[in-house]
Coordinates of C-alpha atoms in Angstrom, one line a residue:
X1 CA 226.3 314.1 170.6
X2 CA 226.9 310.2 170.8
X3 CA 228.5 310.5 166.6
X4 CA 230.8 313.9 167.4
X5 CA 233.9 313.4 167.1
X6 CA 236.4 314.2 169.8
X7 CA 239.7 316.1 169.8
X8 CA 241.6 312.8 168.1
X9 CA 238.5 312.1 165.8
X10 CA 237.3 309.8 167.0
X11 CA 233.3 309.4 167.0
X12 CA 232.2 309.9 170.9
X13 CA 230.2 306.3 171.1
X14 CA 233.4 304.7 170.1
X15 CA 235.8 305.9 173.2
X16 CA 232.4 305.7 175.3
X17 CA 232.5 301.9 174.6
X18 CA 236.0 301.2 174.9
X19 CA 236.2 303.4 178.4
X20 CA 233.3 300.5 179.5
X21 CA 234.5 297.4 178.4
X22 CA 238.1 299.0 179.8
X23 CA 236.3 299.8 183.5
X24 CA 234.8 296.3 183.8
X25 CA 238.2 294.6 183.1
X26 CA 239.4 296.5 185.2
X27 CA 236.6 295.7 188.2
X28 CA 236.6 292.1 187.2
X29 CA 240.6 292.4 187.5
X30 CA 240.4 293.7 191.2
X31 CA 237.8 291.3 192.0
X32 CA 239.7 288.2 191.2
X33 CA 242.9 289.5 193.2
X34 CA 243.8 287.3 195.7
X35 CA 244.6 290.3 198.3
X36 CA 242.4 292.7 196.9
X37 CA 243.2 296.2 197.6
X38 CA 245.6 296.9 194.7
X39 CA 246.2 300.3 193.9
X40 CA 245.7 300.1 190.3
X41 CA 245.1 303.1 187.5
X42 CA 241.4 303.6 187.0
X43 CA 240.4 304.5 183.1
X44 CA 240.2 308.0 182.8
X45 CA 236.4 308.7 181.3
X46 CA 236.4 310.2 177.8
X47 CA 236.1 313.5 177.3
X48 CA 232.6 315.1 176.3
X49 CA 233.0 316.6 172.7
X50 CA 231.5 320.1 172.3
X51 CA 228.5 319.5 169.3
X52 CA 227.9 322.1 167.4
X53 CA 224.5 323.0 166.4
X54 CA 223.0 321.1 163.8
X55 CA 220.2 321.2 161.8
X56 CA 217.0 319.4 162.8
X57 CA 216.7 318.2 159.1
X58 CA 220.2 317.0 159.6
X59 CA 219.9 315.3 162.9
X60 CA 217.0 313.2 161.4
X61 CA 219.0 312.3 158.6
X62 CA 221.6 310.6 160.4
X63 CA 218.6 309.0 162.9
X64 CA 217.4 307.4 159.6
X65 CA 220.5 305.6 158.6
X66 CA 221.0 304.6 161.6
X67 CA 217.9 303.1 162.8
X68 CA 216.0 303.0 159.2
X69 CA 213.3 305.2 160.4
X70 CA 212.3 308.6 162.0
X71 CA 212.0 308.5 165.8
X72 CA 212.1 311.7 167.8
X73 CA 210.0 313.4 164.7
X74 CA 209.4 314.0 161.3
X75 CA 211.1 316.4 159.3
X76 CA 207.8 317.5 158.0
X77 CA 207.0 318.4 161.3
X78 CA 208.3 322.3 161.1
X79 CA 205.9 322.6 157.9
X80 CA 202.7 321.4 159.6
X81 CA 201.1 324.8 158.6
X82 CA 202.0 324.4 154.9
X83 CA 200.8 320.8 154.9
X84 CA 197.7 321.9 156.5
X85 CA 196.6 325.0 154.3
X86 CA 198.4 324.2 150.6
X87 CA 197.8 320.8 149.8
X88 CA 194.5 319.1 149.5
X89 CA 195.6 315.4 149.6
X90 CA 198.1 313.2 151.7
X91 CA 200.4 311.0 149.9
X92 CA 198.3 307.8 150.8
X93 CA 195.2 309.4 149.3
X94 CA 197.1 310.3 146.0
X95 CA 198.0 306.5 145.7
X96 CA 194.3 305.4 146.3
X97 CA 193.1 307.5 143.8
X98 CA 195.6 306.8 141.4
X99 CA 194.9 303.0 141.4
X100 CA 191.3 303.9 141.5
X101 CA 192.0 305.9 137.9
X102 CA 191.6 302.5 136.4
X103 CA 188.3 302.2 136.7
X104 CA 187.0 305.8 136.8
X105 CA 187.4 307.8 134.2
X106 CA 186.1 310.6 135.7
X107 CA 189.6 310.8 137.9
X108 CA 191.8 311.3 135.0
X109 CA 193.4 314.5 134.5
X110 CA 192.2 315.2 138.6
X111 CA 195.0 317.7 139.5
X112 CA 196.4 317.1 143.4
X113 CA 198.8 319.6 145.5
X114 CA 200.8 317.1 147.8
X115 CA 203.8 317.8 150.6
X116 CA 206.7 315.5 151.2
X117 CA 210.0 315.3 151.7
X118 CA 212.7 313.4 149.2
X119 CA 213.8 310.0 150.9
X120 CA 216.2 308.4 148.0
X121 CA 216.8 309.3 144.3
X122 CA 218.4 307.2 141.7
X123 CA 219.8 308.9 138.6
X124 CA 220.6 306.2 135.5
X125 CA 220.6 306.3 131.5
X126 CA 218.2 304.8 129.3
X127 CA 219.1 302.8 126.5
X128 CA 219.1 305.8 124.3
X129 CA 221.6 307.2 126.5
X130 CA 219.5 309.8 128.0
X131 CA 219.1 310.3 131.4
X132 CA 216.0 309.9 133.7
X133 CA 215.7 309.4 137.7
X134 CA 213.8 307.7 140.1
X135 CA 212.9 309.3 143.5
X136 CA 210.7 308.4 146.4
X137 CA 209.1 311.4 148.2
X138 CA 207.5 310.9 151.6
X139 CA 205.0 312.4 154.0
X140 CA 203.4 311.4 157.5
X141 CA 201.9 308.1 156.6
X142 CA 202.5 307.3 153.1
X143 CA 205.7 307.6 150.3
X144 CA 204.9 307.7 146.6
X145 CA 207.5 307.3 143.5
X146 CA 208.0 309.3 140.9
X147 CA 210.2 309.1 137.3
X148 CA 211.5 312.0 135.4
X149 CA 212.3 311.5 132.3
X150 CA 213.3 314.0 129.0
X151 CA 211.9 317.4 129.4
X152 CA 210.7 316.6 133.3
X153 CA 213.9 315.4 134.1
X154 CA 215.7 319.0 132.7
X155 CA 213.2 320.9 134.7
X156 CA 212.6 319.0 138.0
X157 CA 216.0 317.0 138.9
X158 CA 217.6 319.9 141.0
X159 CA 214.3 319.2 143.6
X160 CA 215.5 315.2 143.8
X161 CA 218.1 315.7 146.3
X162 CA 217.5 313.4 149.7
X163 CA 215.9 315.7 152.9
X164 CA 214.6 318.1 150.2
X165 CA 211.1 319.2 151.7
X166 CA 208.9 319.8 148.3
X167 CA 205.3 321.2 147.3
X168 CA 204.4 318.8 143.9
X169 CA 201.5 319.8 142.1
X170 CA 200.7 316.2 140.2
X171 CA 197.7 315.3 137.7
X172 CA 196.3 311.9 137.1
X173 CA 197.7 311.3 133.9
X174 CA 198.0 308.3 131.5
X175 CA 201.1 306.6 130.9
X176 CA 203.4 308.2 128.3
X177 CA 202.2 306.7 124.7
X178 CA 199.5 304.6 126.5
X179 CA 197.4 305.1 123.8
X180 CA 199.5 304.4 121.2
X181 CA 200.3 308.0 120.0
X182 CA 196.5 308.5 119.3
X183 CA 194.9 311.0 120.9
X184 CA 191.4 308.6 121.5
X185 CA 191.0 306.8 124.4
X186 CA 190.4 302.8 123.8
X187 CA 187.4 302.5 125.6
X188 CA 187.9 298.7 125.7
X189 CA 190.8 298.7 127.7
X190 CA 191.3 300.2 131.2
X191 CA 193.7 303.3 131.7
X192 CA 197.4 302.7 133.1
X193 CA 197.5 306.2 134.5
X194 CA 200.7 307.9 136.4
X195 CA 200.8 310.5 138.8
X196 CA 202.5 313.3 136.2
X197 CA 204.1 315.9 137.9
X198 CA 203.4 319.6 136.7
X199 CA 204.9 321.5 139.4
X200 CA 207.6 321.6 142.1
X201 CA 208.2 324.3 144.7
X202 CA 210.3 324.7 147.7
X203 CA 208.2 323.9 150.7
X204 CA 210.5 326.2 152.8
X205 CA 209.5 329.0 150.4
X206 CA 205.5 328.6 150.5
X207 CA 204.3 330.5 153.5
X208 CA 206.3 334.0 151.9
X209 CA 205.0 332.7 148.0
X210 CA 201.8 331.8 148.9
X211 CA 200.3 334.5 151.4
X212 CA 200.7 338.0 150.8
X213 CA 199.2 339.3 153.7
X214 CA 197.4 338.3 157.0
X215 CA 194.1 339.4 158.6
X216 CA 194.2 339.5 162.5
X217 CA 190.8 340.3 164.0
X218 CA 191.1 342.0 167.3
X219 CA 188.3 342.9 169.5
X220 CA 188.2 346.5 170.3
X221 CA 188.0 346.4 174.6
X222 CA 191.2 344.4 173.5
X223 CA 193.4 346.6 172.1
X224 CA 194.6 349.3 175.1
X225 CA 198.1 350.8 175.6
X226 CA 199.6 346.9 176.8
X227 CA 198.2 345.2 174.3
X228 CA 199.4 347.4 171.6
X229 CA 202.9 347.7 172.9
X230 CA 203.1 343.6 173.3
X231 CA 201.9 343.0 169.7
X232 CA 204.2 345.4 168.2
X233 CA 207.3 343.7 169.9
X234 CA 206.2 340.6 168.3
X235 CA 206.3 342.0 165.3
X236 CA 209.6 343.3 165.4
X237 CA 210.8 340.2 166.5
X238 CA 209.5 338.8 163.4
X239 CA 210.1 340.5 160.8
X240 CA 209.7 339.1 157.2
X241 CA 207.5 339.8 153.8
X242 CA 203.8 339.3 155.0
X243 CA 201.4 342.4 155.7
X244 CA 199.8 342.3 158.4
X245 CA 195.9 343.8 158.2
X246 CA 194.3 344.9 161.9
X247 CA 190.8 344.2 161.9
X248 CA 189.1 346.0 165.1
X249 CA 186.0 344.6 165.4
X250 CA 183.2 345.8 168.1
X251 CA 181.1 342.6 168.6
X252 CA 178.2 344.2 170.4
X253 CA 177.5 346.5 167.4
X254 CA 178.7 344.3 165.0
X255 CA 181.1 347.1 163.9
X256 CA 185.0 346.4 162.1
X257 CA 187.2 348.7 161.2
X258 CA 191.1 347.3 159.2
X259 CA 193.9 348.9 159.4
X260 CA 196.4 348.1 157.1
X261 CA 200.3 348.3 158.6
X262 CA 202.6 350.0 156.1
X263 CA 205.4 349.9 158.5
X264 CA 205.4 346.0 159.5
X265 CA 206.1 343.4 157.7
X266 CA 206.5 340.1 159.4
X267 CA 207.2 336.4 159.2
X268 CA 204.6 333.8 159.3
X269 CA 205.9 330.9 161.3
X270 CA 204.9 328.4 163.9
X271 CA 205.8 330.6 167.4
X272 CA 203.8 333.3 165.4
X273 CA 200.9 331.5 165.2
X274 CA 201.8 329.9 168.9
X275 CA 201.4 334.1 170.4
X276 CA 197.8 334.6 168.7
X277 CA 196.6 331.5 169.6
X278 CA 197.5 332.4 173.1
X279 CA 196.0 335.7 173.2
X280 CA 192.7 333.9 171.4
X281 CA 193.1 336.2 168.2
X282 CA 191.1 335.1 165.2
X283 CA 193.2 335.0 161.6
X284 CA 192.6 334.6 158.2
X285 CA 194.1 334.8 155.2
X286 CA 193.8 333.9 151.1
X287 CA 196.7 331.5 150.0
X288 CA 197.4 332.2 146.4
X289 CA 198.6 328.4 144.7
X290 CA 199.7 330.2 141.2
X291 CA 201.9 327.5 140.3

């Protein structure tokens, strides 16, 4: 609200300032009067600009170039659940191993799935005249670097852009012509290995890529006239590409019975998630990384 600009323009923070330095003047100015009493004209406080909704990826963007960092959260924040269930190593983890690469062998040609989101990207030319770019990608606690050059940099640049939330799929790789354009390994001299990207995906787009369907298991004594009335609301309320698969299950029997919705479809997000953990529901599902 402080950066809106108001009906002249003007960024908010700016005509708040002036209006205080103004109104102390002005105190100071009636203080000093010999009489005191003066009727003088008081500053009229700035108006309050109307903001108009922004986007939370947005709003941290601006809190970044201002103060340099993330304060009131991290954009990754609204993809906990991807981070959680599609990638198998942070950020910091993929650096560790990737220095470790050196001196294990074994650790080349280790595939990772990592989650971040684009902080700064560089496009430039190469001697030749080609182009390549230089981004930094960023997660909770770490940031890693990548370079895309030649056939890379045709396929991947459109996913450099700053705030871009991305799913990489990277493989401990050596250096381009490490080895001298032979195929053999020099077992004399210690890899210089790079984290070579093979794949880059939308994180936005995972939850609908990556799982077809969802298993809720529902205890039978659960599921009376309320119940099923609530839980269809939800659904329509959330509406989206997943199917959803009803598992009654009588405990005391050990007996389940699915039921597989050909009506609903929903939406896998976080106040989804939020309802059955509230209600104590048990749920399950395959993610399908085919990329």
């Amino acid at each position: 609200q402080y950066l809106a600009l108001n009906s002249k323009d003007e960024p908010f923070i700016e005509t708040l300032v002036k209006y205080g330095s103004k109104f102390q003047n002005d105190s100071l100015s009636q203080g000093m009067s010999l009489f005191g009493g003066n009727e003088s004209i008081k500053p009229v406080p700035p108006e309050i600009p109307v903001t108009p909704e922004v986007d939370q990826l947005e709003l941290l963007k601006r809190e970044k170039e201002l103060v340099g960092m993330f304060l009131s959260a991290h954009p990754l924040d609204q993809f906990k659940f991807e981070v959680k269930n599609f990638t198998n190593h942070t950020l910091a983890q993929a650096s560790d191993l990737l220095t470790a690469s050196s001196s294990d062998s074994t650790l080349q040609g280790k595939e990772l799935i990592l989650a971040g989101i684009v902080t700064t990207a560089k496009t430039s030319m190469s001697k030749n005249g080609r182009p390549f770019v230089n981004f930094t990608v960023e997660d909770f606690n770490g940031s890693l670097q990548f370079t895309l050059f030649g056939k890379d940099y045709e396929n991947f640049m459109k996913y450099t852009q700053p705030n871009l939330p991305l799913l990489l799929k990277v493989s401990i790789s050596p250096k381009y012509n490490f080895y001298g354009g032979r195929n053999e390994q020099n077992n004399n001299k210690p890899a210089d290995c790079e984290l070579k990207i093979r794949s880059i995906r939308l994180l936005a787009n995972t939850k609908e890529d990556f799982i077809k369907s969802i298993t809720l298991n529902i205890p039978v004594l659960q599921l009376d006239k309320h119940f099923r009335k609530d839980l269809l609301k939800v659904f329509k309320e959330n509406e989206g590409t997943t199917r959803v698969i009803v598992k009654a299950i009588e405990y005391e029997n050990h007996l389940a019975v699915e039921f597989f919705s050909t009506k609903f479809m929903i939406s896998l997000n976080e106040g989804l998630f939020n309802y059955f953990d509230s209600l104590g529901l048990e749920y399950s599902f395959t993610p399908t990384l085919s990329f």
